mmCIF file of C-alpha atoms in Angstrom:
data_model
loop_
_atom_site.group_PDB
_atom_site.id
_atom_site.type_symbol
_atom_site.label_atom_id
_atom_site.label_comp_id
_atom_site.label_asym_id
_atom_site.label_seq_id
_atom_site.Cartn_x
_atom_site.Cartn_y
_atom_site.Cartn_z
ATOM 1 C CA UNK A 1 111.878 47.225 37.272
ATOM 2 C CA UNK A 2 110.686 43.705 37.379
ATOM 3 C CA UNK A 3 106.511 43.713 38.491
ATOM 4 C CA UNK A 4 106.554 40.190 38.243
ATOM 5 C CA UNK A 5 108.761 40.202 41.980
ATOM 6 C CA UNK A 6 105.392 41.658 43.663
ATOM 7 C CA UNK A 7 103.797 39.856 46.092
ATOM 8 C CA UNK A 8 100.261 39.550 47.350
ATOM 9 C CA UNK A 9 101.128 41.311 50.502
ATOM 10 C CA UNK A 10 102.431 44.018 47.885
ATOM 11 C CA UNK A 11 98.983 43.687 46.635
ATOM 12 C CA UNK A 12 97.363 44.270 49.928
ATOM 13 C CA UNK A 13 99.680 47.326 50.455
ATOM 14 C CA UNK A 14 98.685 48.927 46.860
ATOM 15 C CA UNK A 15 94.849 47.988 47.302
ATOM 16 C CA UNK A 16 95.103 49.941 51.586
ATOM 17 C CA UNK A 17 96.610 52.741 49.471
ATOM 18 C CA UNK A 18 93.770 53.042 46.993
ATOM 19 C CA UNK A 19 91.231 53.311 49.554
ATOM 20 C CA UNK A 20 92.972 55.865 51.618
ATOM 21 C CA UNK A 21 93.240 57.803 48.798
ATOM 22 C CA UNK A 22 89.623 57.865 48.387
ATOM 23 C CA UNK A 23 89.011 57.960 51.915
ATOM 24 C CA UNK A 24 90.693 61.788 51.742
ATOM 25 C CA UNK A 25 88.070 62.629 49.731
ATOM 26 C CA UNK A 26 85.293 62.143 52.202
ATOM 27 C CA UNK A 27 84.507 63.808 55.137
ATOM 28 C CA UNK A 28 85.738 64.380 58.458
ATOM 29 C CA UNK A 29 83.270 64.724 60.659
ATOM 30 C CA UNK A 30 79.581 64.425 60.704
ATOM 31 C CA UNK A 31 77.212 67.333 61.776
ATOM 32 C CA UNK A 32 73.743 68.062 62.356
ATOM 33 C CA UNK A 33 72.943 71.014 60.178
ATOM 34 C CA UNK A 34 69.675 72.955 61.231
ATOM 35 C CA UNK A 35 67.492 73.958 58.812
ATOM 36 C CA UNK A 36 67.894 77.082 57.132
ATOM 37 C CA UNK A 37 71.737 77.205 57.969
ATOM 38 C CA UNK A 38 74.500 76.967 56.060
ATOM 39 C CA UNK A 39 77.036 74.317 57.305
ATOM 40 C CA UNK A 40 78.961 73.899 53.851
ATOM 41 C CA UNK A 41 82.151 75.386 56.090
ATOM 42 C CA UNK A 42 81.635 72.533 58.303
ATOM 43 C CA UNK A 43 81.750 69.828 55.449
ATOM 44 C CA UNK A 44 85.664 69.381 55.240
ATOM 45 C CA UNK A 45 87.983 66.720 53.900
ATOM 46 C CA UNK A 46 91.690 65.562 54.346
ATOM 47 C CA UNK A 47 92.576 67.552 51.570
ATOM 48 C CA UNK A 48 91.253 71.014 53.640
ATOM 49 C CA UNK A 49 93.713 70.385 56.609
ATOM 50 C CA UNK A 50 97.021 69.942 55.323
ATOM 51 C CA UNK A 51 98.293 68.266 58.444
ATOM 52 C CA UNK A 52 96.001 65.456 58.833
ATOM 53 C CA UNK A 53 96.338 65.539 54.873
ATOM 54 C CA UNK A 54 100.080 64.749 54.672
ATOM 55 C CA UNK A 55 100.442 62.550 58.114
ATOM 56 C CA UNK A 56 98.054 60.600 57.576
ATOM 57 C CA UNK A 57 96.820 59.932 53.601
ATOM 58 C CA UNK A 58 99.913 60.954 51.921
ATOM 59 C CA UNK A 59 102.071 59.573 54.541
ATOM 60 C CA UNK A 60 100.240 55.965 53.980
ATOM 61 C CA UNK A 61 100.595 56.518 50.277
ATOM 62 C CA UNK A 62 103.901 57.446 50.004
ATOM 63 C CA UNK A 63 104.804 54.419 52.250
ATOM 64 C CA UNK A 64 103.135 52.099 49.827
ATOM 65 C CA UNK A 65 104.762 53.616 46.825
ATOM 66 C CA UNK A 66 108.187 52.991 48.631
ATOM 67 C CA UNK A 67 107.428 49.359 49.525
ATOM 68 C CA UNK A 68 106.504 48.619 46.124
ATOM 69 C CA UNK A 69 109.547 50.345 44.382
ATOM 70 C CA UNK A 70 112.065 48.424 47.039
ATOM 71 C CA UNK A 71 110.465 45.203 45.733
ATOM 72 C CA UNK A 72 110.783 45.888 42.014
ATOM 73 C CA UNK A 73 114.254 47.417 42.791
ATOM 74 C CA UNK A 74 115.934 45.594 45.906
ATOM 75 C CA UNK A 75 119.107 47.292 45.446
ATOM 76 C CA UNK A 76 118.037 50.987 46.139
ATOM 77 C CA UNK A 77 119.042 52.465 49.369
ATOM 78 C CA UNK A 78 118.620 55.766 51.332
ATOM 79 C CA UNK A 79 121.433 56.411 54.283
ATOM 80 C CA UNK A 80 122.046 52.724 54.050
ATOM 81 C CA UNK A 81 118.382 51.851 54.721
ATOM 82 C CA UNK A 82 116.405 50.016 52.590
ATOM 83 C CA UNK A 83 113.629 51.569 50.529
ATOM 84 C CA UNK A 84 111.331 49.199 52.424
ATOM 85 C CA UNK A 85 112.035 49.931 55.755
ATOM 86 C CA UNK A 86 111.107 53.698 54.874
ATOM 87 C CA UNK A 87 107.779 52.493 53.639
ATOM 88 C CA UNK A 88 107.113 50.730 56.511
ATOM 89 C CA UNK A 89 107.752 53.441 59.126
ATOM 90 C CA UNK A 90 105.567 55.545 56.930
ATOM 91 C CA UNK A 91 102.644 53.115 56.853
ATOM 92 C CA UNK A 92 103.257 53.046 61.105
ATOM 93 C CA UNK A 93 103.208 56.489 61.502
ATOM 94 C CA UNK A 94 99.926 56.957 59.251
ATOM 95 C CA UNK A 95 97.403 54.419 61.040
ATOM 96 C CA UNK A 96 99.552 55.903 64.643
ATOM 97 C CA UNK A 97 98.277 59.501 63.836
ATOM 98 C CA UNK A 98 95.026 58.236 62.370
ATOM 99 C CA UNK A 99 93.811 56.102 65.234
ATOM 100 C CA UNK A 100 94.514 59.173 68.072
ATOM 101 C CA UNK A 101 93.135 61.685 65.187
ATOM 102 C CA UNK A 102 90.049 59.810 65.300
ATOM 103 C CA UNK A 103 89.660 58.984 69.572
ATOM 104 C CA UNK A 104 90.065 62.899 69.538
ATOM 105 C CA UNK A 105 87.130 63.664 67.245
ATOM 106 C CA UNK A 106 83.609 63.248 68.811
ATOM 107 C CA UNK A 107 81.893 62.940 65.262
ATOM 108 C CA UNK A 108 84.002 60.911 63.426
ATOM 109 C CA UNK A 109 83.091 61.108 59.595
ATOM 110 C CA UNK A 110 83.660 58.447 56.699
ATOM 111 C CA UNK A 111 86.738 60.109 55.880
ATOM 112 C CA UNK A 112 88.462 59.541 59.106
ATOM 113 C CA UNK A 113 86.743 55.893 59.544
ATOM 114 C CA UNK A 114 87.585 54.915 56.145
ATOM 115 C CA UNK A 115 91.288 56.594 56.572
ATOM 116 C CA UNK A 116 91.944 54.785 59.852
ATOM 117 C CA UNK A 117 90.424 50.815 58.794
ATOM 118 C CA UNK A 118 92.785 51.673 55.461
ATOM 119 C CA UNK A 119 95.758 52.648 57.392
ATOM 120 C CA UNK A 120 95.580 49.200 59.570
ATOM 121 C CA UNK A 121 95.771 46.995 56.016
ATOM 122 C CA UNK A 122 97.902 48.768 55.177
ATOM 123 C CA UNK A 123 100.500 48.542 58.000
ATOM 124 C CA UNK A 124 99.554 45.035 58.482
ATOM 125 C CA UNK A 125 100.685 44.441 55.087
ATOM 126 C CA UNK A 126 103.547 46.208 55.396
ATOM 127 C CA UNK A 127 104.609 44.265 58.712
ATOM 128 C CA UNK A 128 103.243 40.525 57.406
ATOM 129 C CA UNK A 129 104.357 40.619 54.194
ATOM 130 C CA UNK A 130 107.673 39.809 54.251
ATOM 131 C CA UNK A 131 106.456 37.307 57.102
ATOM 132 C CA UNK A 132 103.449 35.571 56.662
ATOM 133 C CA UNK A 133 103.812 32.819 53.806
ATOM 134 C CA UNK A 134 100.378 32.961 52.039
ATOM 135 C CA UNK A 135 101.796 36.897 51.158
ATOM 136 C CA UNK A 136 105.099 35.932 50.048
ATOM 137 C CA UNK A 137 103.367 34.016 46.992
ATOM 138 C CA UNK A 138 103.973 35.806 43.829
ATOM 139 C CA UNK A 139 100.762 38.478 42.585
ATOM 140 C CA UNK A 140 101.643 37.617 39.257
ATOM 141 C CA UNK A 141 101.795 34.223 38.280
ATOM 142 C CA UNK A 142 105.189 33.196 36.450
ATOM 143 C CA UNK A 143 105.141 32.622 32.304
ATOM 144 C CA UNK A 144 106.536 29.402 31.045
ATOM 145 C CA UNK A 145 110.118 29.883 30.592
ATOM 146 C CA UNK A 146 109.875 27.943 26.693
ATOM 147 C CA UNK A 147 108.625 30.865 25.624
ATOM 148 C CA UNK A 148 111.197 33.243 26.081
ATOM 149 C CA UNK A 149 113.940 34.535 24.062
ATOM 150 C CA UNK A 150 117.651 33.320 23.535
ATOM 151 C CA UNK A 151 119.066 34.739 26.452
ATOM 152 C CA UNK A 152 122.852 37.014 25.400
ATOM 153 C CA UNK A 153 121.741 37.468 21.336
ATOM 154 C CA UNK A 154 122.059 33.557 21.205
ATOM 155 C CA UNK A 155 120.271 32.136 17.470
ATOM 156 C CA UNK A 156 118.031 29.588 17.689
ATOM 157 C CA UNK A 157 119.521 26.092 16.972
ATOM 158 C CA UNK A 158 122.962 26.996 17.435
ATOM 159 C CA UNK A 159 125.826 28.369 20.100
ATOM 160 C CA UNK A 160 126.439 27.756 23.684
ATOM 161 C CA UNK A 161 123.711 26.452 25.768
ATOM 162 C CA UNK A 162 120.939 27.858 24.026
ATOM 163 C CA UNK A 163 117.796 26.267 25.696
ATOM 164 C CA UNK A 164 115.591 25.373 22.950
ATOM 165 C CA UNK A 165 115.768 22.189 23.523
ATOM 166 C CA UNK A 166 113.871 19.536 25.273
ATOM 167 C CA UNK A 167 113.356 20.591 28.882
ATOM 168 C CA UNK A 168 114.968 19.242 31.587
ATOM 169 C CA UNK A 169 114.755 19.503 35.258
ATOM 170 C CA UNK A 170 117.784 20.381 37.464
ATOM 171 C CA UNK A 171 120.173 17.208 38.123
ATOM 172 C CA UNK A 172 118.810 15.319 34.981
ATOM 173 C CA UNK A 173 121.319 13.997 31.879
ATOM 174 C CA UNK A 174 122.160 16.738 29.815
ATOM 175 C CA UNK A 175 122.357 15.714 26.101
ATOM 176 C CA UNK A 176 125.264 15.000 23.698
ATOM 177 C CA UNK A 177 127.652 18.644 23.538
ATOM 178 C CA UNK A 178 128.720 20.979 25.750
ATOM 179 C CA UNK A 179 125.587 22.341 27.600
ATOM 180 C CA UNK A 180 123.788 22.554 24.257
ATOM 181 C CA UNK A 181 120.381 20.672 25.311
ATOM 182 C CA UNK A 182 118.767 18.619 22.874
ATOM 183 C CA UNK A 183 121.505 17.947 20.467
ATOM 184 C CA UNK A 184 120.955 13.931 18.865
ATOM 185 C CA UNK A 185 123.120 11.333 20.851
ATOM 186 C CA UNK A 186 126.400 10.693 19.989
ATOM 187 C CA UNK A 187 126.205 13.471 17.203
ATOM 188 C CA UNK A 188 128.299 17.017 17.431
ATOM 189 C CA UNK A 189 126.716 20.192 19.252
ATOM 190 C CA UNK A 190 126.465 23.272 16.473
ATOM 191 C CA UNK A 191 129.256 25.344 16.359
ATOM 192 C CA UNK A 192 129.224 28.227 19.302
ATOM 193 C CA UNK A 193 128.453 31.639 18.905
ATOM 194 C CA UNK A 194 131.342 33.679 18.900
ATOM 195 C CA UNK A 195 129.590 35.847 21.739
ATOM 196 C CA UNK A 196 128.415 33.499 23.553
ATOM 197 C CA UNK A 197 131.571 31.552 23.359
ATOM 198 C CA UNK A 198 133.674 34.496 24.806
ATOM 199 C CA UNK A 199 131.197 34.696 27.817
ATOM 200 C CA UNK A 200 131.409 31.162 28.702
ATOM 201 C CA UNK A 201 135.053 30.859 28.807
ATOM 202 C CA UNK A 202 134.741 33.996 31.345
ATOM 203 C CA UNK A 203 132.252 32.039 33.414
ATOM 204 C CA UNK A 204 134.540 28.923 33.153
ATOM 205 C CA UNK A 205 136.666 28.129 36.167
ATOM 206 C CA UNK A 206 140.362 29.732 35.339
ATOM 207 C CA UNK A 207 143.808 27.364 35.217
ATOM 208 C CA UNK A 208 141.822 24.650 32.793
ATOM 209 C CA UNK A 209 140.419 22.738 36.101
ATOM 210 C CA UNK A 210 137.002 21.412 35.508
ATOM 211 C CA UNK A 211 134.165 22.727 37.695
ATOM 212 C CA UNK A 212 133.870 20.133 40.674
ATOM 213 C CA UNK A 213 132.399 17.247 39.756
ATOM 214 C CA UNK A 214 132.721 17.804 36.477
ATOM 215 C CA UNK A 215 129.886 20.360 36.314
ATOM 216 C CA UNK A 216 128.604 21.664 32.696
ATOM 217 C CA UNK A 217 127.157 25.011 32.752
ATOM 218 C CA UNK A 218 123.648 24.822 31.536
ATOM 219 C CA UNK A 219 120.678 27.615 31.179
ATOM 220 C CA UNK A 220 117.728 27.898 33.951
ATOM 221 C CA UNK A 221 114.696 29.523 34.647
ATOM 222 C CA UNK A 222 113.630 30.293 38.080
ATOM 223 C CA UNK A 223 109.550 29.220 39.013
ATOM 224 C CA UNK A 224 109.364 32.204 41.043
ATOM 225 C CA UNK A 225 111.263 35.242 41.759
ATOM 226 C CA UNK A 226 115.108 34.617 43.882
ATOM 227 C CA UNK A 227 117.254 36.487 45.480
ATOM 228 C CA UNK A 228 121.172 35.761 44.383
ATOM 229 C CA UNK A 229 123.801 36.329 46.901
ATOM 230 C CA UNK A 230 127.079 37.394 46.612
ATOM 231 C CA UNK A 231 129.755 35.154 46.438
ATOM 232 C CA UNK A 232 131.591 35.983 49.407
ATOM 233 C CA UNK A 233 128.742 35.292 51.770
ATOM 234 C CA UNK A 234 127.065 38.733 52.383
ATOM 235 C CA UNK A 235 123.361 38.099 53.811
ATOM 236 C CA UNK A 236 122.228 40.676 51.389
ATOM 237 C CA UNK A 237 121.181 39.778 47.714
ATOM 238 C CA UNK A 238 122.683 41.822 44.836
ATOM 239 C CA UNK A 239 120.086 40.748 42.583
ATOM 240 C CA UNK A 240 117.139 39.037 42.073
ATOM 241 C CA UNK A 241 116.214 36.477 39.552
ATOM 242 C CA UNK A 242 112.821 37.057 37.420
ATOM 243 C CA UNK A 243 110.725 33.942 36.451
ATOM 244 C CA UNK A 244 110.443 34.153 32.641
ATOM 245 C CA UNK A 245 114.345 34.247 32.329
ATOM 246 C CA UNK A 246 116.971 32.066 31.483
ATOM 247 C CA UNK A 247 120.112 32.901 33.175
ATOM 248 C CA UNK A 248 123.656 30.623 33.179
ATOM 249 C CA UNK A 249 124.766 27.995 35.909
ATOM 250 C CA UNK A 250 128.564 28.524 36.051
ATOM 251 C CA UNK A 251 129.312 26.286 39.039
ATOM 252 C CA UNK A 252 128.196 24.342 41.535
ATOM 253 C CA UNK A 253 128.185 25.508 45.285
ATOM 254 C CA UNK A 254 126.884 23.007 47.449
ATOM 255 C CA UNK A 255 123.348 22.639 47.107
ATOM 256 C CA UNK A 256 123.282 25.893 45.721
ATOM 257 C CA UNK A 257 124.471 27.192 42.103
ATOM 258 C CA UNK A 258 126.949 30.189 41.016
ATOM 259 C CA UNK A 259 124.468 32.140 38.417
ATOM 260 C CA UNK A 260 125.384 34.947 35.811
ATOM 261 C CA UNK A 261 122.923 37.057 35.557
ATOM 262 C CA UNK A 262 122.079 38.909 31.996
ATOM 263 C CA UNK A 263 124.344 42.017 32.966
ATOM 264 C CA UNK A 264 127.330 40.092 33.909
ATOM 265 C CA UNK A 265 126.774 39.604 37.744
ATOM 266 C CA UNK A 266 127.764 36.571 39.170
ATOM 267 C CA UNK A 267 126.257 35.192 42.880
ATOM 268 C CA UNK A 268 125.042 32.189 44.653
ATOM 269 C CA UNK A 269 121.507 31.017 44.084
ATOM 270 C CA UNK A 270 120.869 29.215 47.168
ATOM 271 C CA UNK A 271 116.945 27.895 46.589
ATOM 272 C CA UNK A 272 117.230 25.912 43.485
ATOM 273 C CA UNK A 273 114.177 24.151 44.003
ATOM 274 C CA UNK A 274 111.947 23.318 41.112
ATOM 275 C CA UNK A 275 113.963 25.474 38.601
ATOM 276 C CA UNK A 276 113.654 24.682 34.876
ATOM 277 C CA UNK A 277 116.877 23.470 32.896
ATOM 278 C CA UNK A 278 117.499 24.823 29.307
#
């Protein structure tokens, strides 16, 4: 589970959730009591009715939960659905029984007011997050890639591609040695990891034919989380690619790149915009 693929409209969702799940807590309805009687029956929350409980508060929370695990794990479906869709129908449903739950009570308490302004975040995030722009921005802001380790048990200094070298952006020179960046000019890259070696002649193009215009696999790091699609065209991702990762450029596919993710996955990486070369 990667957090660092949330969103700020996952943000908005998980913040809606919060408040409905205080909002159960509080009560229903408001009553006059008259003195010297005891209206304590009368002072009821969600958690007392265990219809409005579950299709409204729990339904909105489970919805969130389920929006936030399909972002951290795109790949999980149910019946061939996608986790999110689930959520979303569940954050619908919530603020649709909460808003004719509350026209049909006459003395609407802070539970039920609370409950039904929680339930319309939340569905609006829900709908507009995958949508609106300003909520597609990451909630957690992306480490610089320098920092991280040798991706594949690579040693620093040494073997194939290992980015601890000067950075450079995507489409720049690399340096002297195959995709080793930073080696001197016109000296010899340090011998290849035997590992590493192995998995970059599995990457490599079969036959002995170079990579189309003579493309050198090299190491990147995504600014902000990807999706990778499979190679033969499928509209849905089969992974996404984390910020704070390096992961290996095999080939070049139009504007886009064929990436190997840490696992062994290959796909297309079709945004390559302001990625950071190893």
């Amino acid at each position: 589970m990667n957090i660092r693929s949330l969103t700020r409209g996952d943000g908005v969702v998980i913040g809606a959730a919060v408040v409905l799940f205080i909002a159960s807590f509080l009560n229903l309805a408001n009553y006059d009591c008259p003195s010297g009687v005891d209206c304590s029956r009368f002072n009821t929350n969600a958690w007392d009715s265990l219809g409005l409980l579950m299709s409204v508060y729990l339904a909105g929370i489970i919805g969130a939960a389920l929006l936030v695990v399909s972002r951290m794990m795109p790949d999980r479906k149910v019946a061939g659905l996608d986790l999110g869709q689930f959520g979303a129908a569940f954050t619908v449903f919530a603020l649709w029984t909460a808003f004719w739950t509350i026209i049909d009570v006459n003395n609407a308490g802070a539970g039920l007011i609370l409950g039904l302004l929680a339930a319309i975040v939340l569905a609006a995030g829900a709908i507009a997050g995958p949508l609106v722009p300003a909520l597609k921005a990451p909630l957690v802001g992306a480490p610089k890639p320098q920092a991280v380790q040798p991706p594949y048990g690579g040693q620093p200094g040494q073997g194939y591609g290992y980015p601890g070298g000067q950075q450079q952006p995507y489409g720049g020179q690399p340096s002297q040695g195959y995709g080793y960046p930073g080696a001197p000019a016109g000296g010899q890259p340090a011998q290849p990891d035997p590992t590493q070696a192995a998995q970059a002649q599995q990457s490599a193009p079969q036959g002995g034919a170079a990579p189309a215009g003579d493309f050198t696999p090299f190491w990147f790091a995504v600014p902000v989380a990807r999706p990778l699609y499979g190679e033969d065209g499928a509209p849905n991702p089969i992974a996404e690619l984390a910020p704070g990762t390096w992961y290996l450029a095999v080939e070049q596919r139009g504007q886009g790149l064929i990436a190997q993710t840490q696992d062994g996955r290959r796909g297309v990486l079709q945004d390559t915009t302001g990625i950071q070369r190893g």
